[in-house]
Coordinates of C-alpha atoms in Angstrom, one line a residue:
R475 CA -10.2 27.3 -19.8
A476 CA -7.3 25.9 -17.9
K477 CA -5.2 28.9 -18.6
S478 CA -7.8 31.2 -17.1
A479 CA -7.8 29.3 -13.8
S480 CA -5.8 30.3 -10.7
A481 CA -4.7 26.7 -10.1
I482 CA -5.5 23.1 -11.2
F483 CA -5.9 20.3 -8.7
F484 CA -5.3 16.6 -9.5
N485 CA -6.3 13.4 -7.7
T486 CA -2.6 12.3 -7.4
F487 CA 0.3 12.9 -5.1
D488 CA 3.8 14.5 -5.6
E489 CA 5.8 11.3 -5.0
L490 CA 4.0 9.6 -7.9
D491 CA 3.5 12.4 -10.5
C492 CA 5.9 15.2 -9.6
D493 CA 7.3 15.4 -13.2
I494 CA 3.9 15.5 -14.8
L495 CA 2.6 18.1 -12.4
D496 CA 5.7 20.2 -13.0
A497 CA 5.3 19.9 -16.8
I498 CA 1.7 21.0 -16.7
S499 CA 2.5 23.8 -14.4
S500 CA 5.1 25.1 -16.8
K501 CA 2.6 25.5 -19.6
F502 CA -0.6 26.5 -17.8
V503 CA -1.1 27.5 -14.1
P504 CA 0.2 26.0 -10.8
C505 CA -0.8 22.4 -10.4
Y506 CA -1.2 20.6 -7.2
G507 CA -1.6 16.9 -6.3
I508 CA -4.2 16.7 -3.5
G509 CA -4.9 12.9 -3.6
P510 CA -5.4 10.2 -3.2
L511 CA -8.9 11.6 -2.6
H512 CA -10.4 8.3 -1.4
L513 CA -8.1 8.3 1.6
L514 CA -9.7 11.6 2.8
E515 CA -13.3 10.3 2.8
S516 CA -13.1 9.2 6.4
K517 CA -12.3 12.7 7.4
I518 CA -15.5 14.2 5.9
A519 CA -17.5 15.5 8.8
D520 CA -20.4 16.9 6.8
E521 CA -22.9 14.1 6.4
S522 CA -24.6 15.8 3.5
V523 CA -21.5 15.1 1.3
A524 CA -20.1 12.1 3.1
S525 CA -22.2 9.8 0.8
F526 CA -20.6 11.1 -2.4
K527 CA -18.7 8.4 -4.1
S528 CA -16.9 8.0 -7.4
N529 CA -18.7 4.7 -8.2
L530 CA -21.5 4.7 -10.7
W531 CA -23.2 1.6 -9.3
K532 CA -24.5 0.5 -5.9
E533 CA -21.9 -1.4 -3.9
E534 CA -22.5 -5.1 -3.0
S535 CA -20.5 -6.0 0.0
E536 CA -21.3 -9.8 0.3
C537 CA -18.0 -10.7 -1.3
I538 CA -16.1 -9.5 1.8
K539 CA -17.3 -12.5 3.8
W540 CA -15.9 -14.8 1.0
L541 CA -12.6 -13.0 1.1
D542 CA -12.4 -13.4 4.9
L543 CA -12.1 -17.2 4.2
K544 CA -9.1 -16.9 1.9
E545 CA -5.4 -16.9 2.7
P546 CA -3.4 -13.7 2.6
S547 CA -2.3 -12.6 -0.9
S548 CA -4.2 -15.6 -2.5
V549 CA -6.9 -13.9 -4.6
V550 CA -6.8 -11.9 -7.8
Y551 CA -9.4 -9.1 -7.9
V552 CA -10.9 -8.6 -11.4
N553 CA -12.6 -5.3 -12.3
F554 CA -12.6 -3.7 -15.7
G555 CA -14.6 -0.6 -14.7
S556 CA -18.3 0.3 -15.1
I557 CA -18.4 1.0 -18.8
T558 CA -16.2 -1.6 -20.3
V559 CA -17.7 -3.9 -23.0
M560 CA -16.1 -7.2 -23.9
T561 CA -17.0 -9.9 -26.3
S562 CA -18.3 -13.3 -25.1
Q563 CA -15.0 -14.9 -26.4
Q564 CA -12.9 -12.5 -24.3
L565 CA -15.0 -13.3 -21.2
V566 CA -14.5 -17.0 -21.7
E567 CA -10.8 -16.5 -22.2
F568 CA -10.4 -14.5 -19.1
G569 CA -12.5 -17.0 -17.1
W570 CA -10.6 -20.1 -18.2
G571 CA -7.2 -18.3 -18.0
L572 CA -7.9 -17.3 -14.4
A573 CA -9.2 -20.7 -13.5
K574 CA -6.0 -22.3 -14.9
S575 CA -3.8 -20.0 -12.9
N576 CA -4.7 -22.0 -9.7
Y577 CA -5.4 -18.8 -7.9
S578 CA -8.8 -17.8 -6.5
F579 CA -10.3 -14.8 -8.2
L580 CA -13.1 -12.3 -7.4
G581 CA -15.1 -10.5 -10.1
L582 CA -18.7 -9.4 -10.7
L583 CA -20.3 -9.7 -14.1
A584 CA -22.9 -7.1 -13.0
G585 CA -23.1 -4.6 -10.1
W586 CA -20.2 -3.2 -8.1
C587 CA -18.3 -4.2 -5.0
P588 CA -16.7 -1.9 -2.4
Q589 CA -13.5 -1.7 -4.3
Q590 CA -11.4 0.2 -1.7
Q591 CA -12.4 -2.4 1.0
V592 CA -11.6 -5.2 -1.4
L593 CA -8.2 -3.9 -2.4
N594 CA -7.3 -3.3 1.3
H595 CA -8.3 -6.9 2.2
P596 CA -5.3 -9.0 3.1
S597 CA -6.4 -11.8 0.8
I598 CA -5.9 -9.7 -2.3
G599 CA -2.6 -10.3 -4.0
G600 CA -3.2 -8.8 -7.4
F601 CA -5.6 -6.6 -9.4
L602 CA -6.6 -7.4 -13.0
T603 CA -7.8 -3.9 -14.2
H604 CA -8.6 -1.7 -17.2
S605 CA -6.2 0.9 -15.7
G606 CA -8.7 3.7 -15.2
W607 CA -7.2 6.3 -12.9
N608 CA -9.5 5.8 -9.9
S609 CA -8.7 2.1 -9.9
T610 CA -5.0 2.7 -10.5
I611 CA -4.6 5.1 -7.6
E612 CA -6.7 3.0 -5.3
S613 CA -4.6 -0.1 -6.1
I614 CA -1.4 1.9 -5.5
S615 CA -2.7 3.2 -2.2
S616 CA -3.6 -0.4 -1.1
G617 CA -0.2 -1.8 -2.1
V618 CA -1.7 -4.2 -4.7
P619 CA 0.3 -4.9 -7.9
M620 CA -1.7 -4.7 -11.2
I621 CA -2.3 -6.8 -14.3
C622 CA -3.4 -4.2 -16.9
W623 CA -5.7 -4.6 -19.9
P624 CA -6.3 -1.0 -21.0
F625 CA -8.9 0.1 -23.6
F626 CA -9.1 3.9 -24.2
G627 CA -8.6 7.4 -22.8
D628 CA -6.2 7.7 -20.0
Q629 CA -6.0 3.9 -19.5
Q630 CA -3.1 3.4 -21.9
P631 CA -0.8 6.0 -20.4
N632 CA -1.8 4.8 -16.9
C633 CA -0.8 1.3 -17.8
W634 CA 2.5 2.5 -19.4
L635 CA 3.4 4.4 -16.3
G636 CA 2.6 1.5 -14.0
C637 CA 4.7 -0.9 -16.1
N638 CA 7.6 1.3 -17.2
K639 CA 8.0 4.1 -14.7
W640 CA 6.5 3.0 -11.4
G641 CA 7.4 -0.7 -11.7
I642 CA 4.2 -2.0 -10.1
S643 CA 2.3 -3.4 -13.1
M644 CA 2.4 -5.8 -16.0
E645 CA 0.4 -5.4 -19.3
I646 CA -1.3 -8.3 -21.0
D647 CA -1.9 -8.6 -24.8
N648 CA -5.0 -7.0 -26.2
N649 CA -5.6 -10.3 -27.8
V650 CA -6.5 -12.5 -24.8
K651 CA -6.7 -15.8 -26.6
S652 CA -4.6 -18.1 -24.5
D653 CA -3.0 -19.9 -27.4
E654 CA -2.0 -16.6 -29.2
S655 CA -1.0 -14.2 -26.4
K656 CA 2.7 -13.6 -25.6
I657 CA 1.9 -14.1 -21.9
P658 CA -1.1 -16.3 -21.4
I659 CA -3.7 -15.0 -18.9
Q660 CA -3.1 -18.0 -16.6
S661 CA 0.6 -17.0 -16.2
C662 CA -0.2 -13.4 -15.1
P663 CA -1.4 -14.2 -11.5
R664 CA 1.6 -16.4 -11.0
I665 CA 3.9 -13.5 -12.0
V666 CA 2.1 -10.8 -10.1
V667 CA 1.0 -12.7 -7.0
G668 CA 3.4 -15.5 -6.8
C669 CA 6.6 -13.5 -7.7
P670 CA 6.2 -10.0 -6.3
S671 CA 10.0 -9.5 -6.6
T672 CA 9.4 -9.3 -10.4
F673 CA 8.6 -5.6 -9.9
P674 CA 11.5 -3.2 -9.5
C675 CA 9.5 -1.0 -7.1
S676 CA 7.4 -2.6 -4.4
C677 CA 3.8 -1.5 -4.4
A678 CA 4.1 -1.3 -0.7
D679 CA 6.6 1.6 -1.2
R680 CA 4.0 3.4 -3.3
R681 CA 1.4 2.7 -0.7
Y682 CA 3.6 4.2 2.0
S683 CA 4.2 7.3 -0.2
S684 CA 0.5 7.8 -0.8
A685 CA -0.4 7.3 2.9
E686 CA 2.0 10.2 3.7
T687 CA -0.5 12.5 2.1
D688 CA -3.4 11.3 4.2

């Protein structure tokens, strides 16, 4: 079906995915990066479509008041998407690992928060994510480095690109047991939030590049 189309549009931008867009264009039809789409929401004048969101759940905004009390770049935002399932053991390991990191962290066990608002909050210093594309491009647009724990689909390649090409992410072991992982969970926030110079490309650079498309 892609070959019969006149063009294909992607929620990305040239500075980030130029090589990929060119590769797809060479095999199918012209491809264009028209994102990040979430940056365009404020420009929607038609109220009948202004409420359309990519979230599957109702947003709970109470957490913003808590973030307002925190120091800049002192909180790790934790969100594994709306369909991720983890074991009780994994939940415990993540909880204790984050607690031992000595950084504050924000995560909801049920429901959803206004992710774009959270990622743009000055208190957020890192994002522990499943590496879904919406979360990835929103984090890049907000200038927040990522700790990646991918599961399936596009999450693995998104994680690989963030770690190996864009230089704005680090991946943690699929086995999250603190005594068996190569890099314990409690160490990740210290690397991402405490030592941003670890990354060869500043997330702020990617944020600037994505903002140029706005």
